[in-house]
Amino acid sequence: MRYDARVLTQSVRWLVRSREHTNYTFDLTSLNLEHLAWWVADAASVPVDGIREYIAEAANDARLREHVRVATLASSRRHLADGEVRLHKRLGWYALVRALRPAHVVETGTDKGLGSVVLAAALLRNGFGRLTTMDVNRQAGYLIQHDYAAVTTRIVGDSLRAIADLSDPVDFFLHDSLHTREHELAEYEAAAPLLSEKAIVLSDNAHATDALPSWAEATGRRFSYFQERPVGHWYPGGGIGLAQSSRP
């Protein structure tokens, strides 16, 4: 009963205070952030202290937060997004880009562009690299402005066609579009010929299907998974799946 009462209270508070109707944002528990740091460190084969620094770097990026807040309030879709910036598992995306230093990041499913500017911020900190992000919605990506837009190529259209039209190798591929097993697998298969030797493949909302672990096993890759633990939110959290080449 205490658990149900807590979830009900959180739900009522969210209904009153939040404008988000999808792609909910929230903070992660301290313990969950520590688990995220160790998961990223293992995937990137780097010391965990450095990953903690990258996560803190993104979490404390005042310029990024102010940009998201101002761009959200100025957008015609401001009634569907919260002004308070909460990055949750996107902190892991950022840390992976900082640690792995990819030259070309591809993201399917731009939506508001929150994940896009987080990825772009990591590329800007690295001093090189580009982001290609794609979405079928022409209104997607309104947060991608200023310096973040300078390192980002936006594509409006079906992700499978857009991936097929890419020519540059892909070092970091993130599926965050239509979360059906069939579409997710089709994206991995479309991206496979473009993946560099050490490329990593991420699935946002990997808790929804077994597409990425199935594809990883079929292609001889390792799979790992991180599960979010939100603070003060009724949503139980999503997960990041990651596939990468097997270690020797």
Coordinates of N, CA and C in Angstrom, one line a residue:
M1 N 0.8 -1.2 0.0 CA 0.0 0.0 0.0 C 0.9 1.3 0.0
R2 N 2.0 1.2 0.8 CA 2.9 2.4 0.8 C 3.5 2.6 -0.6
Y3 N 3.8 1.5 -1.3 CA 4.4 1.6 -2.7 C 3.3 2.2 -3.6
D4 N 2.1 1.7 -3.6 CA 1.0 2.2 -4.5 C 0.7 3.7 -4.2
A5 N 0.7 4.0 -2.9 CA 0.4 5.4 -2.5 C 1.5 6.3 -3.0
R6 N 2.8 5.9 -3.0 CA 3.9 6.7 -3.5 C 3.8 6.9 -5.0
V7 N 3.5 5.9 -5.7 CA 3.3 6.0 -7.2 C 2.1 6.9 -7.5
L8 N 1.0 6.8 -6.8 CA -0.2 7.6 -7.0 C 0.2 9.1 -6.7
T9 N 0.9 9.3 -5.7 CA 1.3 10.7 -5.4 C 2.2 11.3 -6.4
Q10 N 3.2 10.5 -6.9 CA 4.0 10.9 -8.0 C 3.3 11.2 -9.3
S11 N 2.3 10.3 -9.5 CA 1.5 10.5 -10.8 C 0.7 11.8 -10.7
V12 N 0.0 12.1 -9.6 CA -0.7 13.3 -9.4 C 0.2 14.5 -9.6
R13 N 1.3 14.5 -8.9 CA 2.3 15.6 -9.0 C 2.7 15.8 -10.4
W14 N 3.0 14.7 -11.2 CA 3.4 14.8 -12.6 C 2.2 15.4 -13.4
L15 N 1.0 15.0 -13.2 CA -0.1 15.5 -13.9 C -0.3 17.0 -13.8
V16 N 0.0 17.5 -12.6 CA -0.2 18.9 -12.2 C 1.0 19.7 -12.7
R17 N 2.2 19.2 -12.6 CA 3.4 20.0 -12.9 C 4.0 19.8 -14.2
S18 N 3.8 18.7 -14.9 CA 4.6 18.4 -16.1 C 3.7 18.6 -17.3
R19 N 4.4 19.0 -18.4 CA 3.7 19.2 -19.7 C 4.0 18.0 -20.6
E20 N 4.9 17.2 -20.2 CA 5.4 16.1 -21.1 C 4.3 15.0 -21.2
H21 N 4.0 14.6 -22.5 CA 3.0 13.6 -22.7 C 3.7 12.3 -23.2
T22 N 5.0 12.4 -23.5 CA 5.8 11.3 -24.0 C 7.3 11.7 -23.8
N23 N 8.2 10.7 -24.0 CA 9.6 11.0 -23.8 C 9.9 11.7 -22.5
Y24 N 9.4 11.2 -21.4 CA 9.5 11.8 -20.1 C 10.9 12.0 -19.7
T25 N 11.2 13.1 -19.0 CA 12.5 13.4 -18.5 C 12.5 13.4 -16.9
F26 N 13.6 13.0 -16.3 CA 13.7 12.8 -14.9 C 15.2 12.7 -14.5
D27 N 15.5 12.8 -13.2 CA 16.8 12.6 -12.7 C 16.9 11.1 -12.3
L28 N 18.1 10.6 -12.2 CA 18.4 9.3 -11.8 C 18.9 9.3 -10.3
T29 N 18.7 8.2 -9.6 CA 19.1 8.1 -8.3 C 20.7 8.1 -8.2
S30 N 21.3 8.4 -7.1 CA 22.7 8.5 -7.0 C 23.3 7.1 -7.3
L31 N 22.7 6.1 -6.7 CA 23.2 4.7 -6.9 C 23.1 4.3 -8.4
N32 N 22.0 4.7 -9.1 CA 21.8 4.4 -10.5 C 22.9 5.1 -11.3
L33 N 23.2 6.4 -11.0 CA 24.3 7.1 -11.7 C 25.6 6.4 -11.6
E34 N 25.9 5.8 -10.4 CA 27.1 5.0 -10.2 C 27.1 3.8 -11.0
H35 N 25.9 3.1 -11.1 CA 25.8 1.9 -12.0 C 26.0 2.3 -13.5
L36 N 25.5 3.5 -13.8 CA 25.7 4.0 -15.2 C 27.1 4.2 -15.5
A37 N 27.9 4.8 -14.6 CA 29.3 5.1 -14.8 C 30.1 3.8 -15.0
W38 N 29.8 2.8 -14.2 CA 30.5 1.5 -14.3 C 30.1 0.8 -15.6
W39 N 28.9 0.9 -16.0 CA 28.4 0.3 -17.3 C 29.1 0.9 -18.5
V40 N 29.2 2.2 -18.5 CA 29.9 2.9 -19.6 C 31.4 2.6 -19.6
A41 N 32.0 2.6 -18.4 CA 33.4 2.3 -18.3 C 33.7 1.0 -18.9
D42 N 32.9 0.0 -18.6 CA 33.1 -1.4 -19.1 C 33.0 -1.4 -20.6
A43 N 32.0 -0.7 -21.1 CA 31.7 -0.7 -22.6 C 32.9 0.0 -23.3
A44 N 33.4 1.1 -22.7 CA 34.4 1.9 -23.4 C 35.8 1.4 -23.0
S45 N 35.9 0.5 -22.1 CA 37.2 -0.1 -21.6 C 38.1 1.1 -21.1
V46 N 37.6 1.9 -20.3 CA 38.3 3.0 -19.7 C 38.1 3.0 -18.2
P47 N 38.9 3.7 -17.4 CA 38.7 3.8 -15.9 C 37.4 4.5 -15.6
V48 N 36.8 4.0 -14.6 CA 35.5 4.5 -14.2 C 35.6 6.0 -13.7
D49 N 36.7 6.4 -13.1 CA 36.8 7.8 -12.6 C 36.6 8.8 -13.8
G50 N 37.2 8.4 -14.9 CA 37.0 9.3 -16.1 C 35.5 9.4 -16.5
I51 N 34.8 8.3 -16.5 CA 33.4 8.3 -16.9 C 32.6 9.1 -15.9
R52 N 32.9 9.0 -14.6 CA 32.2 9.9 -13.6 C 32.4 11.3 -13.9
E53 N 33.6 11.7 -14.3 CA 33.9 13.1 -14.7 C 33.1 13.5 -15.9
Y54 N 32.9 12.6 -16.9 CA 32.1 13.0 -18.1 C 30.7 13.2 -17.7
I55 N 30.2 12.3 -16.9 CA 28.8 12.4 -16.5 C 28.5 13.7 -15.7
A56 N 29.5 14.0 -14.8 CA 29.3 15.3 -14.1 C 29.5 16.5 -15.0
E57 N 30.3 16.4 -16.0 CA 30.5 17.4 -17.0 C 29.2 17.7 -17.7
A58 N 28.5 16.7 -18.1 CA 27.2 16.9 -18.8 C 26.2 17.5 -17.8
A59 N 26.1 16.9 -16.6 CA 25.1 17.2 -15.7 C 25.3 18.7 -15.2
N60 N 26.5 19.2 -15.2 CA 26.8 20.5 -14.8 C 27.0 21.5 -15.9
D61 N 26.7 21.2 -17.1 CA 26.9 22.0 -18.3 C 25.8 23.1 -18.3
A62 N 26.1 24.2 -17.6 CA 25.2 25.3 -17.5 C 24.7 25.9 -18.8
R63 N 25.7 25.9 -19.8 CA 25.4 26.5 -21.1 C 24.4 25.6 -21.8
L64 N 24.6 24.3 -21.8 CA 23.6 23.4 -22.4 C 22.2 23.5 -21.8
R65 N 22.2 23.5 -20.4 CA 20.9 23.6 -19.8 C 20.2 24.9 -20.1
E66 N 20.9 26.0 -20.1 CA 20.2 27.3 -20.4 C 19.7 27.3 -21.9
H67 N 20.5 26.7 -22.8 CA 20.1 26.6 -24.1 C 18.8 25.8 -24.3
V68 N 18.7 24.7 -23.6 CA 17.5 23.8 -23.7 C 16.3 24.6 -23.1
R69 N 16.5 25.2 -22.0 CA 15.5 25.9 -21.3 C 14.9 27.1 -22.2
V70 N 15.8 27.9 -22.7 CA 15.4 29.0 -23.6 C 14.7 28.6 -24.9
A71 N 15.4 27.6 -25.5 CA 14.8 27.1 -26.8 C 13.5 26.4 -26.6
T72 N 13.3 25.8 -25.4 CA 12.0 25.1 -25.1 C 10.9 26.2 -25.0
L73 N 11.2 27.2 -24.2 CA 10.2 28.3 -24.0 C 9.9 29.0 -25.2
A74 N 10.8 29.1 -26.2 CA 10.6 29.9 -27.4 C 9.9 29.0 -28.5
S75 N 9.8 27.7 -28.3 CA 9.2 26.8 -29.3 C 7.7 26.8 -29.3
S76 N 7.2 26.6 -30.5 CA 5.7 26.4 -30.6 C 5.2 25.2 -29.9
R77 N 6.1 24.3 -29.5 CA 5.8 23.0 -28.9 C 6.1 23.1 -27.4
R78 N 6.3 24.3 -26.9 CA 6.6 24.5 -25.4 C 5.6 23.9 -24.5
H79 N 4.3 23.8 -25.0 CA 3.3 23.3 -24.1 C 3.4 21.7 -24.0
L80 N 4.3 21.1 -24.7 CA 4.5 19.7 -24.7 C 5.9 19.3 -24.1
A81 N 6.6 20.3 -23.5 CA 7.9 20.0 -22.9 C 8.1 20.8 -21.7
D82 N 8.8 20.2 -20.8 CA 9.2 20.9 -19.5 C 10.4 21.8 -19.7
G83 N 10.4 23.0 -19.0 CA 11.5 23.9 -19.1 C 12.7 23.4 -18.2
E84 N 12.4 22.6 -17.2 CA 13.5 22.1 -16.4 C 14.2 21.0 -17.1
V85 N 15.5 21.1 -17.2 CA 16.3 20.1 -18.0 C 16.8 19.0 -17.1
R86 N 16.4 17.8 -17.5 CA 16.7 16.5 -16.8 C 17.2 15.5 -17.9
L87 N 18.4 15.0 -17.8 CA 19.0 14.3 -18.9 C 19.0 12.8 -18.7
H88 N 18.7 12.3 -17.5 CA 18.7 10.9 -17.2 C 19.7 10.0 -18.0
K89 N 19.2 9.0 -18.7 CA 20.2 8.1 -19.4 C 21.0 8.7 -20.5
R90 N 20.5 9.9 -21.0 CA 21.3 10.6 -22.0 C 22.7 11.0 -21.4
L91 N 22.9 11.1 -20.1 CA 24.2 11.2 -19.5 C 25.1 10.1 -19.9
G92 N 24.6 8.9 -20.1 CA 25.3 7.8 -20.6 C 25.7 7.9 -22.0
W93 N 24.8 8.4 -22.8 CA 25.1 8.7 -24.2 C 26.3 9.6 -24.3
Y94 N 26.2 10.7 -23.5 CA 27.3 11.8 -23.5 C 28.6 11.1 -23.1
A95 N 28.6 10.4 -22.1 CA 29.9 9.8 -21.6 C 30.5 8.9 -22.6
L96 N 29.6 8.1 -23.3 CA 30.1 7.2 -24.3 C 30.8 7.9 -25.4
V97 N 30.2 9.0 -25.9 CA 30.8 9.8 -27.0 C 32.1 10.4 -26.5
R98 N 32.1 10.9 -25.3 CA 33.3 11.5 -24.8 C 34.5 10.5 -24.7
A99 N 34.1 9.3 -24.3 CA 35.2 8.3 -24.0 C 35.6 7.6 -25.3
L100 N 34.7 7.4 -26.3 CA 35.0 6.7 -27.5 C 35.4 7.6 -28.6
R101 N 35.1 8.9 -28.6 CA 35.5 9.9 -29.5 C 35.2 9.5 -31.0
P102 N 33.9 9.2 -31.3 CA 33.5 8.8 -32.6 C 33.6 9.9 -33.6
A103 N 33.9 9.6 -34.8 CA 33.9 10.7 -35.9 C 32.5 10.9 -36.5
H104 N 31.7 9.9 -36.4 CA 30.3 10.0 -37.0 C 29.3 9.3 -36.1
V105 N 28.4 10.1 -35.6 CA 27.3 9.6 -34.7 C 26.0 9.6 -35.5
V106 N 25.2 8.6 -35.5 CA 24.0 8.6 -36.2 C 22.9 8.3 -35.2
E107 N 21.8 9.1 -35.2 CA 20.7 9.0 -34.3 C 19.4 8.9 -35.1
T108 N 18.6 7.9 -34.9 CA 17.3 7.8 -35.5 C 16.3 8.2 -34.5
G109 N 15.4 9.1 -34.8 CA 14.4 9.6 -33.9 C 14.8 10.8 -33.1
T110 N 14.7 12.0 -33.8 CA 15.2 13.2 -33.2 C 14.3 13.8 -32.1
D111 N 12.9 13.7 -32.3 CA 11.9 14.3 -31.5 C 12.3 15.8 -31.2
K112 N 12.3 16.2 -29.9 CA 12.6 17.6 -29.6 C 14.0 17.9 -29.9
G113 N 14.9 17.0 -29.9 CA 16.3 17.2 -30.1 C 17.1 17.3 -28.8
L114 N 16.5 16.9 -27.7 CA 17.3 16.9 -26.5 C 18.4 15.9 -26.5
G115 N 18.2 14.7 -26.9 CA 19.3 13.8 -27.1 C 20.3 14.3 -28.1
S116 N 19.8 14.9 -29.2 CA 20.7 15.4 -30.2 C 21.7 16.4 -29.7
V117 N 21.2 17.4 -28.9 CA 22.1 18.4 -28.4 C 23.0 17.9 -27.3
V118 N 22.6 16.8 -26.6 CA 23.5 16.2 -25.6 C 24.7 15.5 -26.4
L119 N 24.3 14.8 -27.5 CA 25.4 14.2 -28.3 C 26.3 15.2 -28.9
A120 N 25.7 16.3 -29.4 CA 26.4 17.4 -30.1 C 27.4 18.1 -29.1
A121 N 26.9 18.2 -27.8 CA 27.7 18.8 -26.8 C 29.0 18.0 -26.5
A122 N 28.8 16.7 -26.5 CA 29.9 15.8 -26.3 C 30.9 15.9 -27.5
L123 N 30.4 16.0 -28.7 CA 31.3 16.1 -29.9 C 32.0 17.4 -29.9
L124 N 31.3 18.5 -29.4 CA 32.0 19.8 -29.3 C 33.1 19.8 -28.3
R125 N 32.9 19.1 -27.2 CA 33.9 18.9 -26.2 C 35.1 18.1 -26.7
N126 N 34.8 17.1 -27.5 CA 35.9 16.3 -28.1 C 36.7 17.1 -29.1
G127 N 36.1 18.1 -29.7 CA 36.8 18.9 -30.7 C 36.7 18.4 -32.1
F128 N 36.0 17.4 -32.4 CA 35.8 16.9 -33.7 C 34.6 15.9 -33.7
G129 N 34.1 15.5 -34.9 CA 33.0 14.6 -35.1 C 31.8 15.3 -35.5
R130 N 30.9 14.5 -36.1 CA 29.6 15.0 -36.6 C 28.5 14.1 -36.1
L131 N 27.3 14.7 -36.0 CA 26.1 14.0 -35.7 C 25.1 14.0 -36.9
T132 N 24.6 12.9 -37.3 CA 23.5 12.9 -38.3 C 22.3 12.4 -37.5
T133 N 21.2 13.2 -37.5 CA 20.0 12.8 -36.8 C 18.8 12.8 -37.8
M134 N 17.9 11.9 -37.7 CA 16.8 11.8 -38.6 C 15.4 11.5 -37.9
D135 N 14.4 12.1 -38.5 CA 13.0 11.9 -38.0 C 12.0 12.2 -39.1
V136 N 10.9 11.5 -39.0 CA 9.9 11.7 -40.1 C 9.1 13.0 -39.8
N137 N 9.2 13.5 -38.6 CA 8.4 14.7 -38.3 C 9.2 16.0 -38.7
R138 N 8.6 16.8 -39.5 CA 9.3 18.1 -39.9 C 9.5 19.0 -38.8
Q139 N 8.7 18.9 -37.7 CA 8.8 19.8 -36.6 C 9.8 19.3 -35.6
A140 N 10.4 18.2 -35.8 CA 11.4 17.6 -34.8 C 12.7 18.4 -34.8
G141 N 13.3 18.4 -33.7 CA 14.7 19.0 -33.6 C 14.7 20.5 -33.4
Y142 N 13.7 21.0 -32.8 CA 13.7 22.5 -32.5 C 14.8 22.9 -31.5
L143 N 15.3 22.0 -30.8 CA 16.4 22.3 -29.8 C 17.8 22.4 -30.5
I144 N 17.9 21.9 -31.7 CA 19.2 21.9 -32.4 C 19.4 23.3 -33.1
Q145 N 20.1 24.1 -32.3 CA 20.4 25.5 -32.8 C 21.8 25.8 -32.4
H146 N 22.3 27.0 -33.0 CA 23.6 27.6 -32.6 C 24.7 26.6 -32.8
D147 N 25.6 26.5 -31.8 CA 26.8 25.6 -31.9 C 26.4 24.2 -32.1
Y148 N 25.4 23.8 -31.5 CA 24.9 22.4 -31.6 C 24.5 22.0 -33.0
A149 N 23.9 23.0 -33.7 CA 23.6 22.8 -35.1 C 24.8 22.8 -36.0
A150 N 25.9 23.4 -35.6 CA 27.1 23.5 -36.4 C 27.7 22.1 -36.6
V151 N 27.5 21.2 -35.7 CA 28.1 19.8 -35.8 C 27.0 18.8 -36.1
T152 N 25.8 19.2 -36.5 CA 24.7 18.3 -36.7 C 24.1 18.4 -38.1
T153 N 23.8 17.3 -38.7 CA 23.1 17.3 -40.0 C 21.7 16.7 -39.7
R154 N 20.6 17.4 -40.0 CA 19.3 17.0 -39.7 C 18.7 16.4 -41.0
I155 N 18.0 15.3 -40.9 CA 17.4 14.7 -42.1 C 15.9 14.4 -41.7
V156 N 15.0 14.9 -42.6 CA 13.6 14.6 -42.4 C 13.2 13.5 -43.4
G157 N 12.7 12.4 -42.9 CA 12.3 11.3 -43.7 C 12.4 10.0 -43.0
D158 N 12.0 9.0 -43.7 CA 12.0 7.6 -43.2 C 13.5 7.2 -42.9
S159 N 13.7 6.6 -41.7 CA 15.0 6.3 -41.2 C 15.7 5.3 -42.1
L160 N 15.0 4.3 -42.6 CA 15.6 3.2 -43.4 C 16.1 3.8 -44.7
R161 N 15.4 4.7 -45.3 CA 15.8 5.3 -46.6 C 17.0 6.3 -46.3
A162 N 16.9 7.0 -45.2 CA 18.0 7.9 -44.8 C 19.3 7.2 -44.5
I163 N 19.2 6.1 -43.8 CA 20.4 5.3 -43.5 C 21.0 4.8 -44.8
A164 N 20.2 4.3 -45.7 CA 20.7 3.8 -47.0 C 21.4 4.8 -47.8
D165 N 21.0 6.1 -47.6 CA 21.6 7.2 -48.4 C 23.0 7.7 -47.8
L166 N 23.3 7.2 -46.5 CA 24.5 7.7 -45.9 C 25.7 7.1 -46.7
S167 N 26.8 7.8 -46.7 CA 28.0 7.3 -47.3 C 29.2 7.2 -46.4
D168 N 29.2 8.0 -45.3 CA 30.4 8.0 -44.4 C 30.2 6.8 -43.4
P169 N 31.3 6.2 -43.0 CA 31.3 5.2 -42.0 C 30.6 5.7 -40.7
V170 N 30.0 4.8 -40.0 CA 29.3 5.1 -38.7 C 30.1 4.5 -37.5
D171 N 30.4 5.3 -36.5 CA 31.2 4.8 -35.4 C 30.3 4.6 -34.2
F172 N 29.1 5.3 -34.2 CA 28.2 5.3 -33.1 C 26.8 5.4 -33.6
F173 N 26.0 4.3 -33.5 CA 24.6 4.3 -34.0 C 23.6 4.1 -32.9
L174 N 22.6 5.0 -32.9 CA 21.6 5.0 -31.8 C 20.2 4.9 -32.4
H175 N 19.6 3.8 -32.1 CA 18.2 3.7 -32.5 C 17.3 4.3 -31.4
D176 N 16.5 5.3 -31.8 CA 15.5 5.9 -30.9 C 14.3 6.3 -31.7
S177 N 13.9 5.6 -32.7 CA 12.7 5.9 -33.5 C 11.6 5.0 -33.2
L178 N 11.0 4.4 -34.1 CA 9.8 3.5 -33.9 C 10.2 2.3 -33.2
H179 N 9.7 2.1 -32.0 CA 10.2 1.0 -31.2 C 9.4 -0.3 -31.4
T180 N 9.3 -0.8 -32.6 CA 8.8 -2.1 -32.8 C 10.0 -3.0 -33.2
R181 N 9.9 -4.3 -32.9 CA 11.0 -5.2 -33.1 C 11.4 -5.2 -34.6
E182 N 10.4 -5.2 -35.5 CA 10.6 -5.3 -36.9 C 11.4 -4.1 -37.4
H183 N 10.9 -2.9 -37.0 CA 11.6 -1.7 -37.5 C 13.0 -1.5 -36.9
E184 N 13.1 -1.8 -35.6 CA 14.4 -1.7 -35.0 C 15.4 -2.7 -35.7
L185 N 15.0 -3.9 -35.9 CA 15.9 -4.8 -36.6 C 16.3 -4.3 -38.0
A186 N 15.3 -3.8 -38.7 CA 15.5 -3.3 -40.0 C 16.6 -2.1 -40.0
E187 N 16.5 -1.3 -39.0 CA 17.5 -0.2 -38.9 C 18.9 -0.8 -38.7
Y188 N 19.0 -1.8 -37.8 CA 20.4 -2.4 -37.6 C 20.9 -3.0 -38.9
E189 N 20.1 -3.7 -39.6 CA 20.5 -4.3 -40.8 C 20.9 -3.3 -41.9
A190 N 20.1 -2.2 -41.9 CA 20.5 -1.1 -42.9 C 21.8 -0.4 -42.5
A191 N 22.0 -0.3 -41.2 CA 23.3 0.4 -40.8 C 24.5 -0.5 -40.8
A192 N 24.3 -1.8 -40.7 CA 25.4 -2.8 -40.6 C 26.5 -2.5 -41.6
P193 N 26.2 -2.3 -42.9 CA 27.4 -2.2 -43.9 C 28.2 -0.9 -43.6
L194 N 27.6 0.1 -42.9 CA 28.3 1.3 -42.7 C 29.1 1.3 -41.4
L195 N 28.9 0.4 -40.5 CA 29.5 0.4 -39.2 C 31.0 0.2 -39.3
S196 N 31.8 1.0 -38.6 CA 33.2 0.9 -38.6 C 33.6 -0.3 -37.7
E197 N 34.8 -0.7 -37.7 CA 35.3 -1.9 -37.0 C 34.9 -1.9 -35.6
K198 N 35.1 -0.8 -34.9 CA 34.9 -0.7 -33.4 C 33.6 0.1 -33.1
A199 N 32.7 0.1 -34.0 CA 31.4 0.9 -33.8 C 30.6 0.3 -32.7
I200 N 29.9 1.1 -32.0 CA 28.9 0.6 -31.0 C 27.5 0.9 -31.5
V201 N 26.6 0.1 -31.1 CA 25.2 0.3 -31.5 C 24.4 0.3 -30.3
L202 N 23.6 1.4 -30.1 CA 22.8 1.6 -28.9 C 21.3 1.5 -29.3
S203 N 20.5 1.0 -28.4 CA 19.1 1.0 -28.5 C 18.5 1.7 -27.3
D204 N 17.8 2.8 -27.5 CA 17.1 3.5 -26.5 C 15.8 2.7 -26.3
N205 N 15.3 2.7 -25.1 CA 14.1 1.9 -24.7 C 14.3 0.4 -25.1
A206 N 15.5 -0.1 -24.8 CA 15.9 -1.5 -25.1 C 15.0 -2.5 -24.2
H207 N 14.3 -2.0 -23.3 CA 13.5 -2.8 -22.5 C 12.2 -3.2 -23.2
A208 N 12.0 -2.6 -24.4 CA 10.7 -2.8 -25.1 C 10.7 -4.0 -26.0
T209 N 11.9 -4.4 -26.6 CA 12.0 -5.5 -27.5 C 13.3 -6.2 -27.3
D210 N 13.5 -7.4 -27.8 CA 14.8 -8.1 -27.8 C 15.5 -8.0 -29.1
A211 N 15.2 -6.9 -29.9 CA 15.8 -6.7 -31.2 C 17.3 -6.6 -31.1
L212 N 17.8 -5.8 -30.2 CA 19.3 -5.6 -30.2 C 20.0 -6.8 -29.7
P213 N 19.6 -7.4 -28.6 CA 20.4 -8.7 -28.2 C 20.3 -9.8 -29.3
S214 N 19.2 -9.9 -30.0 CA 19.0 -10.9 -31.1 C 20.0 -10.5 -32.2
W215 N 20.0 -9.3 -32.6 CA 20.9 -8.8 -33.7 C 22.4 -9.0 -33.3
A216 N 22.7 -8.7 -32.0 CA 24.1 -8.8 -31.6 C 24.5 -10.2 -31.6
E217 N 23.7 -11.1 -31.2 CA 24.1 -12.5 -31.2 C 24.2 -13.1 -32.6
A218 N 23.3 -12.6 -33.5 CA 23.4 -13.1 -34.9 C 24.6 -12.6 -35.6
T219 N 25.1 -11.4 -35.2 CA 26.3 -10.8 -35.8 C 27.6 -11.0 -35.1
G220 N 27.6 -11.8 -34.0 CA 28.8 -12.1 -33.3 C 29.3 -10.9 -32.4
R221 N 28.3 -10.1 -31.9 CA 28.7 -9.0 -31.0 C 28.3 -9.3 -29.6
R222 N 28.9 -8.5 -28.7 CA 28.5 -8.6 -27.2 C 27.4 -7.7 -27.0
F223 N 26.5 -8.0 -26.0 CA 25.4 -7.2 -25.6 C 25.5 -6.9 -24.2
S224 N 25.1 -5.6 -23.8 CA 25.0 -5.3 -22.4 C 23.8 -4.3 -22.2
Y225 N 23.4 -4.1 -21.0 CA 22.1 -3.4 -20.8 C 22.2 -2.6 -19.5
F226 N 21.7 -1.4 -19.5 CA 21.6 -0.5 -18.4 C 20.1 -0.1 -18.1
Q227 N 19.6 -0.3 -16.9 CA 18.2 0.1 -16.6 C 18.2 1.3 -15.7
E228 N 17.4 2.3 -16.1 CA 17.2 3.5 -15.3 C 16.4 3.3 -14.0
R229 N 16.7 4.1 -13.0 CA 16.0 4.2 -11.8 C 15.7 5.7 -11.5
P230 N 14.5 6.1 -11.9 CA 14.1 7.6 -11.8 C 14.0 8.0 -10.3
V231 N 14.2 9.3 -10.1 CA 13.9 9.9 -8.8 C 12.5 10.6 -8.9
G232 N 11.6 10.3 -8.0 CA 10.4 11.0 -7.9 C 9.5 11.1 -9.1
H233 N 9.5 10.0 -9.9 CA 8.7 10.0 -11.1 C 7.9 8.7 -11.2
W234 N 6.7 8.7 -11.6 CA 5.8 7.5 -11.7 C 6.3 6.5 -12.7
Y235 N 7.0 7.0 -13.8 CA 7.5 6.1 -14.8 C 8.7 5.3 -14.3
P236 N 8.7 4.0 -14.5 CA 9.7 3.1 -13.9 C 11.1 3.2 -14.5
G237 N 11.2 3.9 -15.6 CA 12.5 4.1 -16.3 C 12.6 3.2 -17.5
G238 N 13.4 3.6 -18.4 CA 13.7 2.7 -19.6 C 15.1 2.1 -19.5
G239 N 15.5 1.6 -20.6 CA 16.9 1.0 -20.6 C 17.6 1.3 -21.9
I240 N 19.0 1.2 -21.7 CA 19.9 1.3 -22.9 C 20.4 0.0 -23.2
G241 N 20.3 -0.5 -24.4 CA 21.0 -1.7 -24.8 C 22.2 -1.3 -25.7
L242 N 23.3 -2.0 -25.6 CA 24.5 -1.7 -26.3 C 25.1 -3.0 -26.9
A243 N 25.4 -2.9 -28.2 CA 26.1 -4.0 -28.9 C 27.4 -3.5 -29.4
Q244 N 28.4 -4.3 -29.3 CA 29.8 -4.0 -29.7 C 30.5 -5.2 -30.1
S245 N 31.6 -5.0 -30.9 CA 32.4 -6.2 -31.3 C 32.9 -6.9 -30.1
S246 N 33.0 -8.2 -30.2 CA 33.5 -9.1 -29.1 C 34.9 -8.8 -28.9
R247 N 35.3 -8.8 -27.6 CA 36.7 -8.6 -27.3 C 37.5 -9.8 -27.7
P248 N 38.8 -9.7 -28.0 CA 39.7 -10.8 -28.3 C 39.7 -11.8 -27.1

